[in-house]
């Protein structure tokens, strides 16, 4: 066998492997959409119609660690239309400047998936964790963008920007300029091109270079969709918006689930991140126990205040930092004689902004009893900052 023949055989074997992998991904993608809520199933039909005449030699697949692109398709897609690539504010040279976009992610609720958060991640020990996190789009000079994912409560799957502009109506299919490019989100037979993985704990971080033919002005306001679970039908969604100068987490506090004492705690918590990953934890509470000194207030592992079991215990990465949700760690408040408390402390729990999104905050009484609970929501869009 000559060196040329050997190389040819090697290339053919690699191609066969990639083709088989693409077929497997396509099958799981079909299963995923088929199991998803009814308003998502049109995506499968749109993809079938789009790629019906495409050569089977044409596909692209991307994972967190590797990227394979073979014979990009030249056929038109079912994307967002013929909008030109323009967005953002004008720069010094008169050209439009793209702005960074971001979305906070949450489980896409629907009547058909009312119990999805309770069944989708059986491999994660303990009560299930709802998906949460952030996705960011940071534009390159050529109009492409770096898509970065920072999320939790996942098991692996694939993603796309939707033609829809809300998580209640995500549109008929993925969003891209079908007049200038092939589908950047799905290849032959609906095989996904942007695939993410997750750790045993359900954490997922990844980054991919993507070009859907649109700048930030066009992508702004569109829904970002994650099909998680490879056939489980779990769908995660967030609406893209212009990223603010800062990122906040906010929780509105209410009575702790099952608490039957005499306190009626209400108020708010604001968490502001710094570049080094530490954050300022600010609280403004009322209805507390009078003159409560050194009483605890913490972020917990759970992602719901619906029941005591779902709130769980303190949330921190024990491979990075010790548990600072303690008196020694400074995670406390002092109330006055009227049961009011306002203040802040600085803390670090080892988790990023995206991995703290959606987690429960718990307020304790002097005895240690849990008296209030609230879930942290991400405040990341420039348009939202004026409300705080």
Coordinates of C-alpha atoms in Angstrom, one line a residue:
X1 CA 0.0 0.0 0.0
X2 CA 1.4 3.4 -1.0
X3 CA 1.6 6.4 1.2
X4 CA -1.1 8.0 -1.0
X5 CA -3.4 5.0 -0.7
X6 CA -2.8 4.9 3.1
X7 CA -3.8 8.6 3.4
X8 CA -6.8 8.1 1.3
X9 CA -8.0 5.1 3.4
X10 CA -7.4 7.2 6.6
X11 CA -9.4 10.1 5.2
X12 CA -12.2 7.8 4.1
X13 CA -12.3 6.1 7.6
X14 CA -12.4 9.5 9.3
X15 CA -15.1 10.7 7.0
X16 CA -17.1 7.5 7.6
X17 CA -16.8 8.1 11.3
X18 CA -18.0 11.7 11.0
X19 CA -20.9 10.7 8.8
X20 CA -22.0 8.0 11.2
X21 CA -21.7 10.5 14.1
X22 CA -23.7 13.1 12.2
X23 CA -26.4 10.4 11.5
X24 CA -26.6 9.6 15.2
X25 CA -26.9 13.2 16.1
X26 CA -29.6 13.7 13.5
X27 CA -31.5 10.8 15.0
X28 CA -31.3 12.1 18.5
X29 CA -32.2 15.6 17.3
X30 CA -35.3 14.2 15.6
X31 CA -36.2 12.3 18.8
X32 CA -35.6 15.5 20.8
X33 CA -37.9 17.6 18.7
X34 CA -40.5 14.9 18.5
X35 CA -40.6 14.7 22.3
X36 CA -40.7 18.5 22.7
X37 CA -43.8 20.7 23.2
X38 CA -46.0 20.8 20.2
X39 CA -45.0 24.3 19.2
X40 CA -41.4 23.1 18.6
X41 CA -42.2 20.2 16.3
X42 CA -42.4 22.5 13.2
X43 CA -38.6 22.8 13.4
X44 CA -38.2 19.2 12.4
X45 CA -40.5 19.6 9.4
X46 CA -38.8 22.8 8.3
X47 CA -35.4 21.1 8.5
X48 CA -36.6 18.1 6.5
X49 CA -37.9 20.4 3.8
X50 CA -34.7 22.5 3.7
X51 CA -32.3 19.6 3.5
X52 CA -34.3 17.3 1.3
X53 CA -32.2 18.1 -1.8
X54 CA -28.9 18.5 -0.1
X55 CA -26.1 16.1 -0.9
X56 CA -25.4 13.6 1.9
X57 CA -21.7 14.6 1.6
X58 CA -22.6 18.0 3.2
X59 CA -22.6 18.5 6.9
X60 CA -20.9 20.3 9.8
X61 CA -20.7 19.3 13.4
X62 CA -19.3 21.2 16.4
X63 CA -18.8 20.1 19.9
X64 CA -17.3 21.9 22.9
X65 CA -13.8 20.6 22.0
X66 CA -13.7 19.9 18.3
X67 CA -15.1 21.3 15.1
X68 CA -15.6 19.4 11.8
X69 CA -16.8 21.1 8.6
X70 CA -17.2 19.1 5.4
X71 CA -18.5 20.6 2.1
X72 CA -20.8 23.4 3.2
X73 CA -24.2 23.4 1.6
X74 CA -25.0 26.1 -0.9
X75 CA -28.8 25.6 -0.8
X76 CA -31.1 28.3 0.6
X77 CA -32.5 27.7 4.1
X78 CA -35.6 28.7 6.0
X79 CA -34.0 31.4 8.0
X80 CA -34.9 34.9 8.9
X81 CA -34.9 36.4 5.4
X82 CA -32.8 38.9 3.5
X83 CA -31.9 41.4 6.2
X84 CA -28.5 42.9 5.6
X85 CA -25.8 42.6 8.2
X86 CA -26.1 45.9 10.1
X87 CA -26.4 46.6 13.7
X88 CA -25.2 48.6 16.7
X89 CA -24.1 52.2 17.1
X90 CA -22.0 54.0 14.5
X91 CA -18.2 53.9 15.2
X92 CA -15.6 56.5 14.4
X93 CA -15.3 55.2 10.8
X94 CA -19.1 55.6 10.3
X95 CA -19.7 51.8 10.2
X96 CA -22.3 50.2 12.5
X97 CA -20.8 48.6 15.6
X98 CA -22.1 45.3 17.0
X99 CA -23.0 45.2 20.6
X100 CA -22.7 42.2 22.9
X101 CA -25.9 40.3 23.6
X102 CA -26.8 38.1 26.5
X103 CA -29.7 36.0 27.7
X104 CA -30.6 34.3 31.0
X105 CA -31.7 30.7 30.6
X106 CA -34.7 28.9 32.2
X107 CA -36.8 25.9 31.6
X108 CA -39.4 26.5 28.8
X109 CA -42.6 25.7 30.6
X110 CA -45.6 24.3 28.8
X111 CA -48.7 22.2 29.7
X112 CA -47.1 19.2 28.0
X113 CA -43.9 19.7 30.0
X114 CA -45.3 20.7 33.3
X115 CA -43.4 18.0 35.1
X116 CA -40.2 18.1 33.0
X117 CA -38.1 19.6 35.7
X118 CA -39.0 16.8 38.0
X119 CA -38.0 14.0 35.7
X120 CA -35.4 15.1 33.2
X121 CA -32.2 14.7 35.1
X122 CA -32.5 11.4 37.0
X123 CA -28.7 10.9 36.9
X124 CA -28.1 14.0 39.1
X125 CA -28.3 12.9 42.7
X126 CA -31.0 14.4 45.0
X127 CA -34.0 16.4 44.0
X128 CA -33.7 17.6 40.4
X129 CA -32.1 21.0 39.6
X130 CA -33.9 23.2 37.1
X131 CA -31.8 24.4 34.2
X132 CA -30.4 27.9 34.6
X133 CA -27.5 30.1 33.4
X134 CA -26.5 32.5 30.7
X135 CA -25.5 32.6 27.0
X136 CA -23.5 35.4 25.5
X137 CA -22.8 36.6 22.0
X138 CA -19.7 38.7 21.5
X139 CA -19.1 39.9 18.0
X140 CA -15.9 39.7 15.9
X141 CA -14.9 42.3 13.3
X142 CA -16.0 40.0 10.5
X143 CA -19.6 39.9 11.8
X144 CA -19.4 36.4 13.3
X145 CA -19.8 36.1 17.1
X146 CA -18.4 34.0 19.9
X147 CA -21.3 32.1 21.5
X148 CA -20.4 31.2 25.1
X149 CA -22.5 29.1 27.5
X150 CA -22.3 29.2 31.3
X151 CA -25.1 27.0 32.7
X152 CA -26.2 24.4 35.2
X153 CA -28.9 21.7 35.5
X154 CA -28.1 20.3 32.0
X155 CA -27.3 16.9 30.6
X156 CA -26.0 17.8 27.1
X157 CA -27.8 18.7 23.9
X158 CA -27.7 21.2 21.1
X159 CA -28.7 24.9 20.5
X160 CA -29.9 27.5 18.0
X161 CA -31.1 31.1 17.9
X162 CA -34.8 30.9 17.0
X163 CA -36.8 33.0 14.5
X164 CA -39.2 33.7 17.3
X165 CA -38.9 36.6 19.7
X166 CA -40.2 35.2 22.9
X167 CA -40.0 31.9 24.9
X168 CA -43.8 31.5 24.6
X169 CA -43.7 31.8 20.8
X170 CA -40.3 30.7 19.5
X171 CA -41.2 30.7 15.8
X172 CA -41.1 28.0 13.1
X173 CA -37.4 27.3 13.0
X174 CA -33.8 28.5 13.5
X175 CA -32.8 32.1 12.7
X176 CA -30.2 32.9 10.0
X177 CA -29.9 34.8 6.7
X178 CA -30.9 32.1 4.2
X179 CA -30.1 34.5 1.3
X180 CA -26.4 34.5 2.0
X181 CA -25.5 31.2 3.7
X182 CA -26.5 27.7 4.6
X183 CA -28.0 26.8 8.0
X184 CA -25.4 27.4 10.7
X185 CA -27.4 25.6 13.3
X186 CA -28.4 22.3 11.6
X187 CA -26.9 20.2 8.8
X188 CA -28.0 17.3 6.8
X189 CA -31.0 15.4 8.2
X190 CA -31.4 18.0 11.0
X191 CA -28.0 17.0 12.5
X192 CA -27.1 19.7 15.0
X193 CA -24.0 21.7 14.5
X194 CA -23.6 23.4 17.9
X195 CA -23.5 20.6 20.5
X196 CA -22.7 21.0 24.2
X197 CA -21.8 18.6 26.9
X198 CA -22.4 18.6 30.7
X199 CA -20.5 17.4 33.7
X200 CA -21.9 14.8 36.1
X201 CA -23.0 17.7 38.3
X202 CA -25.0 19.1 35.3
X203 CA -22.6 22.1 34.6
X204 CA -22.0 23.1 31.1
X205 CA -19.4 25.6 29.7
X206 CA -18.6 25.9 26.1
X207 CA -17.8 28.4 23.3
X208 CA -18.2 28.3 19.5
X209 CA -17.6 30.7 16.7
X210 CA -20.9 31.2 14.8
X211 CA -22.1 33.3 11.9
X212 CA -25.9 33.4 11.2
X213 CA -25.6 36.4 8.8
X214 CA -27.1 38.9 11.2
X215 CA -25.5 41.5 13.5
X216 CA -26.5 42.3 17.0
X217 CA -29.4 44.6 16.0
X218 CA -31.1 41.7 14.2
X219 CA -30.3 39.0 16.8
X220 CA -31.4 41.3 19.6
X221 CA -34.8 40.2 21.0
X222 CA -34.7 36.7 19.5
X223 CA -35.1 33.5 21.6
X224 CA -32.1 31.3 22.2
X225 CA -33.2 27.7 22.4
X226 CA -31.4 24.7 24.0
X227 CA -32.7 21.2 23.4
X228 CA -31.3 19.4 26.4
X229 CA -31.3 15.7 27.2
X230 CA -31.0 14.1 23.7
X231 CA -34.6 12.8 23.4
X232 CA -35.9 13.7 26.9
X233 CA -37.8 16.6 25.3
X234 CA -36.5 19.2 27.8
X235 CA -36.3 22.7 26.3
X236 CA -34.4 25.6 27.8
X237 CA -34.9 29.2 26.6
X238 CA -33.8 32.8 27.0
X239 CA -34.4 36.0 25.0
X240 CA -31.3 37.8 23.8
X241 CA -30.8 41.5 24.7
X242 CA -28.0 44.1 24.7
X243 CA -25.7 43.3 27.6
X244 CA -25.6 45.8 30.4
X245 CA -22.4 47.3 31.9
X246 CA -22.9 45.1 34.9
X247 CA -24.7 41.9 35.7
X248 CA -26.9 41.5 38.7
X249 CA -28.9 38.7 40.4
X250 CA -32.1 39.7 42.1
X251 CA -34.5 37.8 44.3
X252 CA -37.8 38.9 45.8
X253 CA -38.2 37.3 49.2
X254 CA -41.4 35.7 50.6
X255 CA -42.3 33.3 53.4
X256 CA -40.3 30.1 53.5
X257 CA -42.3 27.0 52.3
X258 CA -43.9 25.3 55.2
X259 CA -43.0 28.0 57.7
X260 CA -45.9 28.5 60.3
X261 CA -44.3 30.9 62.7
X262 CA -45.3 34.5 63.4
X263 CA -42.9 36.2 61.0
X264 CA -43.9 37.5 57.6
X265 CA -40.6 38.4 55.9
X266 CA -40.5 40.3 52.7
X267 CA -38.0 42.4 50.8
X268 CA -35.3 42.0 48.2
X269 CA -31.8 40.6 47.6
X270 CA -29.3 42.0 45.0
X271 CA -26.1 40.2 44.0
X272 CA -23.5 42.3 42.1
X273 CA -20.6 40.5 40.5
X274 CA -17.0 41.7 40.1
X275 CA -14.5 40.7 37.5
X276 CA -12.7 38.4 39.9
X277 CA -15.8 36.3 40.5
X278 CA -16.5 37.6 44.0
X279 CA -19.8 39.5 44.6
X280 CA -21.5 42.0 46.8
X281 CA -24.6 40.5 48.5
X282 CA -27.0 43.3 49.3
X283 CA -30.3 42.8 51.2
X284 CA -33.2 45.0 52.2
X285 CA -35.7 43.1 54.4
X286 CA -38.7 43.7 56.6
X287 CA -40.9 41.6 58.9
X288 CA -37.9 39.9 60.5
X289 CA -37.4 38.9 64.1
X290 CA -36.6 42.1 66.1
X291 CA -33.0 42.6 67.1
X292 CA -31.7 39.5 65.3
X293 CA -27.9 39.7 65.5
X294 CA -25.6 37.7 63.2
X295 CA -28.6 35.9 61.6
X296 CA -27.9 33.9 58.5
X297 CA -28.8 34.7 54.9
X298 CA -27.4 32.4 52.1
X299 CA -27.6 31.2 48.6
X300 CA -28.7 27.6 48.6
X301 CA -28.2 24.7 46.2
X302 CA -31.9 24.3 45.3
X303 CA -33.6 26.2 42.4
X304 CA -37.1 26.5 43.8
X305 CA -39.0 27.8 46.8
X306 CA -42.0 25.5 46.2
X307 CA -41.0 23.1 48.9
X308 CA -38.4 22.6 51.7
X309 CA -36.9 19.6 49.9
X310 CA -36.2 21.6 46.7
X311 CA -34.4 24.4 48.6
X312 CA -31.6 22.1 49.8
X313 CA -28.5 23.3 51.7
X314 CA -25.7 25.8 51.2
X315 CA -24.4 26.3 47.6
X316 CA -20.7 26.5 47.1
X317 CA -17.9 24.7 45.2
X318 CA -16.0 22.8 47.8
X319 CA -13.1 22.2 45.3
X320 CA -12.5 25.9 45.1
X321 CA -13.5 27.5 48.4
X322 CA -14.7 26.7 51.9
X323 CA -18.3 27.2 52.8
X324 CA -18.5 31.0 53.5
X325 CA -22.3 30.9 54.0
X326 CA -21.6 31.0 57.8
X327 CA -21.2 33.4 60.6
X328 CA -17.4 33.1 60.2
X329 CA -17.8 33.8 56.5
X330 CA -19.7 37.0 57.2
X331 CA -23.0 35.9 55.6
X332 CA -25.2 37.5 58.2
X333 CA -27.6 40.4 58.8
X334 CA -28.6 42.4 61.9
X335 CA -32.2 43.6 62.2
X336 CA -33.4 46.6 64.2
X337 CA -36.1 46.8 66.9
X338 CA -38.8 47.0 64.1
X339 CA -37.6 43.9 62.3
X340 CA -36.0 45.7 59.4
X341 CA -32.5 45.0 58.0
X342 CA -30.6 46.7 55.2
X343 CA -26.9 46.1 54.4
X344 CA -24.4 44.0 52.4
X345 CA -21.4 41.7 52.7
X346 CA -18.8 40.5 50.2
X347 CA -18.6 36.8 49.5
X348 CA -17.4 34.1 47.0
X349 CA -19.0 30.7 46.6
X350 CA -16.8 29.4 43.7
X351 CA -19.6 29.6 41.1
X352 CA -20.0 32.0 38.2
X353 CA -22.8 34.3 37.6
X354 CA -24.5 31.8 35.3
X355 CA -24.3 29.0 37.8
X356 CA -25.9 31.2 40.6
X357 CA -28.8 32.2 38.4
X358 CA -32.0 30.5 39.4
X359 CA -30.8 29.4 42.9
X360 CA -32.7 30.0 46.1
X361 CA -31.8 32.5 48.8
X362 CA -32.8 31.7 52.3
X363 CA -33.2 34.0 55.4
X364 CA -32.7 32.5 58.8
X365 CA -34.0 33.6 62.2
X366 CA -31.9 33.8 65.4
X367 CA -32.7 30.1 66.1
X368 CA -31.5 29.1 62.6
X369 CA -35.0 28.4 61.4
X370 CA -35.7 29.2 57.8
X371 CA -38.2 32.0 57.6
X372 CA -37.9 33.4 54.0
X373 CA -37.0 32.3 50.5
X374 CA -36.6 33.8 47.0
X375 CA -35.1 32.7 43.7
X376 CA -32.3 34.7 42.0
X377 CA -33.1 36.0 38.6
X378 CA -30.5 37.4 36.2
X379 CA -30.7 41.1 35.4
X380 CA -28.3 41.3 32.4
X381 CA -29.9 43.5 29.8
X382 CA -29.1 47.2 29.5
X383 CA -32.9 48.0 29.3
X384 CA -33.5 46.4 32.7
X385 CA -30.9 48.3 34.7
X386 CA -33.0 51.4 35.2
X387 CA -35.6 49.4 37.1
X388 CA -33.2 48.7 40.0

